[in-house]
mmCIF file with all atom_site columns, C-alpha atoms in Angstrom:
data_model
loop_
_atom_site.group_PDB
_atom_site.id
_atom_site.type_symbol
_atom_site.label_atom_id
_atom_site.label_alt_id
_atom_site.label_comp_id
_atom_site.label_asym_id
_atom_site.label_entity_id
_atom_site.label_seq_id
_atom_site.pdbx_PDB_ins_code
_atom_site.Cartn_x
_atom_site.Cartn_y
_atom_site.Cartn_z
_atom_site.occupancy
_atom_site.B_iso_or_equiv
_atom_site.pdbx_formal_charge
_atom_site.auth_seq_id
_atom_site.auth_comp_id
_atom_site.auth_asym_id
_atom_site.auth_atom_id
_atom_site.pdbx_PDB_model_num
ATOM 1  C CA . MET A 1 1  ? 0.000  0.000  0.000   1.00 72.00 ? 20  MET A CA 1
ATOM 2  C CA . LEU A 1 2  ? 1.300  3.425  -0.956  1.00 73.00 ? 21  LEU A CA 1
ATOM 3  C CA . LYS A 1 3  ? 0.894  5.990  1.851   1.00 78.00 ? 22  LYS A CA 1
ATOM 4  C CA . VAL A 1 4  ? 1.033  9.746  1.455   1.00 75.00 ? 23  VAL A CA 1
ATOM 5  C CA . LYS A 1 5  ? 1.374  11.668 4.749   1.00 78.00 ? 24  LYS A CA 1
ATOM 6  C CA . VAL A 1 6  ? 1.023  15.445 4.913   1.00 77.00 ? 25  VAL A CA 1
ATOM 7  C CA . LYS A 1 7  ? 1.513  17.684 7.942   1.00 76.00 ? 26  LYS A CA 1
ATOM 8  C CA . ALA A 1 8  ? 0.611  21.354 7.537   1.00 72.00 ? 27  ALA A CA 1
ATOM 9  C CA . LYS A 1 9  ? 0.133  23.800 10.423  1.00 70.00 ? 28  LYS A CA 1
ATOM 10 C CA . ASP A 1 10 ? -0.549 21.144 13.075  1.00 72.00 ? 29  ASP A CA 1
ATOM 11 C CA . ILE A 1 11 ? -2.884 19.187 10.803  1.00 77.00 ? 30  ILE A CA 1
ATOM 12 C CA . ARG A 1 12 ? -1.790 15.695 9.812   1.00 78.00 ? 31  ARG A CA 1
ATOM 13 C CA . PHE A 1 13 ? -3.470 13.384 7.386   1.00 77.00 ? 32  PHE A CA 1
ATOM 14 C CA . SER A 1 14 ? -2.535 10.184 5.622   1.00 80.00 ? 33  SER A CA 1
ATOM 15 C CA . ILE A 1 15 ? -3.860 8.898  2.305   1.00 82.00 ? 34  ILE A CA 1
ATOM 16 C CA . PRO A 1 16 ? -3.493 5.126  1.866   1.00 85.00 ? 35  PRO A CA 1
ATOM 17 C CA . VAL A 1 17 ? -3.579 3.988  -1.757  1.00 82.00 ? 36  VAL A CA 1
ATOM 18 C CA . PRO A 1 18 ? -4.088 0.212  -2.210  1.00 84.00 ? 37  PRO A CA 1
ATOM 19 C CA . TYR A 1 19 ? -2.087 -1.563 -4.905  1.00 81.00 ? 38  TYR A CA 1
ATOM 20 C CA . GLY A 1 20 ? -5.346 -2.539 -6.596  1.00 84.00 ? 39  GLY A CA 1
ATOM 21 C CA . VAL A 1 21 ? -6.085 1.138  -7.210  1.00 87.00 ? 40  VAL A CA 1
ATOM 22 C CA . LEU A 1 22 ? -2.562 1.632  -8.577  1.00 84.00 ? 41  LEU A CA 1
ATOM 23 C CA . ASN A 1 23 ? -3.099 -1.298 -10.952 1.00 85.00 ? 42  ASN A CA 1
ATOM 24 C CA . LEU A 1 24 ? -6.398 0.207  -12.106 1.00 89.00 ? 43  LEU A CA 1
ATOM 25 C CA . VAL A 1 25 ? -4.733 3.582  -12.738 1.00 87.00 ? 44  VAL A CA 1
ATOM 26 C CA . SER A 1 26 ? -1.962 1.855  -14.697 1.00 87.00 ? 45  SER A CA 1
ATOM 27 C CA . LEU A 1 27 ? -4.604 0.152  -16.872 1.00 88.00 ? 46  LEU A CA 1
ATOM 28 C CA . ILE A 1 28 ? -6.212 3.522  -17.582 1.00 88.00 ? 47  ILE A CA 1
ATOM 29 C CA . ILE A 1 29 ? -2.909 5.254  -18.354 1.00 86.00 ? 48  ILE A CA 1
ATOM 30 C CA . THR A 1 30 ? -1.860 2.530  -20.796 1.00 89.00 ? 49  THR A CA 1
ATOM 31 C CA . SER A 1 31 ? -5.160 2.672  -22.688 1.00 90.00 ? 50  SER A CA 1
ATOM 32 C CA . LYS A 1 32 ? -4.675 3.908  -26.262 1.00 91.00 ? 51  LYS A CA 1
ATOM 33 C CA . ARG A 1 33 ? -8.111 5.552  -26.208 1.00 93.00 ? 52  ARG A CA 1
ATOM 34 C CA . ILE A 1 34 ? -7.239 7.550  -23.071 1.00 91.00 ? 53  ILE A CA 1
ATOM 35 C CA . THR A 1 35 ? -3.876 8.546  -24.568 1.00 90.00 ? 54  THR A CA 1
ATOM 36 C CA . ARG A 1 36 ? -5.631 9.873  -27.676 1.00 91.00 ? 55  ARG A CA 1
ATOM 37 C CA . LEU A 1 37 ? -8.127 11.852 -25.560 1.00 90.00 ? 56  LEU A CA 1
ATOM 38 C CA . ILE A 1 38 ? -5.311 13.373 -23.490 1.00 88.00 ? 57  ILE A CA 1
ATOM 39 C CA . ASN A 1 39 ? -3.369 14.362 -26.613 1.00 89.00 ? 58  ASN A CA 1
ATOM 40 C CA . LYS A 1 40 ? -6.476 15.925 -28.207 1.00 89.00 ? 59  LYS A CA 1
ATOM 41 C CA . ALA A 1 41 ? -7.027 17.994 -25.059 1.00 88.00 ? 60  ALA A CA 1
ATOM 42 C CA . ILE A 1 42 ? -3.384 19.088 -25.090 1.00 88.00 ? 61  ILE A CA 1
ATOM 43 C CA . GLU A 1 43 ? -3.601 20.076 -28.785 1.00 86.00 ? 62  GLU A CA 1
ATOM 44 C CA . LYS A 1 44 ? -6.678 22.237 -28.093 1.00 85.00 ? 63  LYS A CA 1
ATOM 45 C CA . ASP A 1 45 ? -4.662 24.076 -25.453 1.00 79.00 ? 64  ASP A CA 1
ATOM 46 C CA . GLY A 1 46 ? -2.004 24.869 -28.067 1.00 81.00 ? 65  GLY A CA 1
ATOM 47 C CA . SER A 1 47 ? 0.846  23.071 -26.327 1.00 81.00 ? 66  SER A CA 1
ATOM 48 C CA . LYS A 1 48 ? 3.361  21.078 -28.355 1.00 81.00 ? 67  LYS A CA 1
ATOM 49 C CA . PHE A 1 49 ? 3.752  18.463 -25.623 1.00 86.00 ? 68  PHE A CA 1
ATOM 50 C CA . ILE A 1 50 ? 2.617  14.952 -26.561 1.00 87.00 ? 69  ILE A CA 1
ATOM 51 C CA . PHE A 1 51 ? 1.599  12.426 -23.910 1.00 87.00 ? 70  PHE A CA 1
ATOM 52 C CA . PRO A 1 52 ? 3.548  9.263  -24.767 1.00 88.00 ? 71  PRO A CA 1
ATOM 53 C CA . GLU A 1 53 ? 1.924  5.879  -25.293 1.00 88.00 ? 72  GLU A CA 1
ATOM 54 C CA . ILE A 1 54 ? 2.925  3.563  -22.473 1.00 87.00 ? 73  ILE A CA 1
ATOM 55 C CA . GLU A 1 55 ? 2.815  -0.197 -22.853 1.00 88.00 ? 74  GLU A CA 1
ATOM 56 C CA . ARG A 1 56 ? 1.293  -2.245 -20.038 1.00 87.00 ? 75  ARG A CA 1
ATOM 57 C CA . LYS A 1 57 ? 4.240  -4.673 -20.182 1.00 89.00 ? 76  LYS A CA 1
ATOM 58 C CA . ASP A 1 58 ? 6.596  -1.769 -19.385 1.00 88.00 ? 77  ASP A CA 1
ATOM 59 C CA . LEU A 1 59 ? 4.684  -0.861 -16.203 1.00 85.00 ? 78  LEU A CA 1
ATOM 60 C CA . LYS A 1 60 ? 4.359  -4.438 -14.931 1.00 85.00 ? 79  LYS A CA 1
ATOM 61 C CA . PRO A 1 61 ? 7.905  -4.636 -13.435 1.00 87.00 ? 80  PRO A CA 1
ATOM 62 C CA . LEU A 1 62 ? 7.347  -1.268 -11.760 1.00 83.00 ? 81  LEU A CA 1
ATOM 63 C CA . MET A 1 63 ? 4.139  -2.443 -10.120 1.00 81.00 ? 82  MET A CA 1
ATOM 64 C CA . GLN A 1 64 ? 5.835  -5.655 -8.954  1.00 81.00 ? 83  GLN A CA 1
ATOM 65 C CA . GLY A 1 65 ? 8.728  -3.639 -7.523  1.00 81.00 ? 84  GLY A CA 1
ATOM 66 C CA . LEU A 1 66 ? 6.360  -1.395 -5.567  1.00 78.00 ? 85  LEU A CA 1
ATOM 67 C CA . SER A 1 67 ? 4.943  -4.350 -3.653  1.00 77.00 ? 86  SER A CA 1
ATOM 68 C CA . LYS A 1 68 ? 8.388  -5.928 -3.188  1.00 82.00 ? 87  LYS A CA 1
ATOM 69 C CA . TYR A 1 69 ? 9.882  -2.855 -1.487  1.00 83.00 ? 88  TYR A CA 1
ATOM 70 C CA . SER A 1 70 ? 7.007  -1.826 0.777   1.00 79.00 ? 89  SER A CA 1
ATOM 71 C CA . GLY A 1 71 ? 7.980  0.545  3.577   1.00 82.00 ? 90  GLY A CA 1
ATOM 72 C CA . VAL A 1 72 ? 10.601 2.432  1.534   1.00 84.00 ? 91  VAL A CA 1
ATOM 73 C CA . ILE A 1 73 ? 10.320 6.221  1.759   1.00 85.00 ? 92  ILE A CA 1
ATOM 74 C CA . LEU A 1 74 ? 10.162 7.757  -1.725  1.00 84.00 ? 93  LEU A CA 1
ATOM 75 C CA . VAL A 1 75 ? 9.746  11.415 -0.759  1.00 85.00 ? 94  VAL A CA 1
ATOM 76 C CA . ASP A 1 76 ? 10.407 13.180 2.562   1.00 87.00 ? 95  ASP A CA 1
ATOM 77 C CA . THR A 1 77 ? 10.163 16.960 2.244   1.00 86.00 ? 96  THR A CA 1
ATOM 78 C CA . LYS A 1 78 ? 9.966  19.776 4.777   1.00 86.00 ? 97  LYS A CA 1
ATOM 79 C CA . LEU A 1 79 ? 9.136  23.265 3.516   1.00 82.00 ? 98  LEU A CA 1
ATOM 80 C CA . LYS A 1 80 ? 9.978  26.579 5.150   1.00 85.00 ? 99  LYS A CA 1
ATOM 81 C CA . ASP A 1 81 ? 6.343  27.174 6.106   1.00 82.00 ? 100 ASP A CA 1
ATOM 82 C CA . GLY A 1 82 ? 6.340  23.984 8.207   1.00 80.00 ? 101 GLY A CA 1
ATOM 83 C CA . THR A 1 83 ? 4.593  21.723 5.697   1.00 83.00 ? 102 THR A CA 1
ATOM 84 C CA . GLU A 1 84 ? 5.945  18.181 5.644   1.00 85.00 ? 103 GLU A CA 1
ATOM 85 C CA . VAL A 1 85 ? 5.207  15.586 2.944   1.00 84.00 ? 104 VAL A CA 1
ATOM 86 C CA . GLU A 1 86 ? 6.207  11.925 3.102   1.00 84.00 ? 105 GLU A CA 1
ATOM 87 C CA . VAL A 1 87 ? 5.461  9.319  0.438   1.00 84.00 ? 106 VAL A CA 1
ATOM 88 C CA . ARG A 1 88 ? 6.092  5.746  1.597   1.00 83.00 ? 107 ARG A CA 1
ATOM 89 C CA . LEU A 1 89 ? 5.512  2.422  -0.115  1.00 80.00 ? 108 LEU A CA 1
#
């Protein structure tokens, strides 16, 4: 489970993200139809950026690695205003 913890001005909250949700998001991102819709929206905005097509087989090792290394801290940031953000597998 991916956990995002945020502490801002004495308020703490944690957002757990189950691996099933991450797998669902990866299925959506790798969809050719979704990629085409994203690129059409970007073209309407006038930007020259193109959202790349991602193959599901390329994301599979990443998803397996996420579950293998659970507990690893990916991001640990403290800002000058006292906001802290931690992203942990």
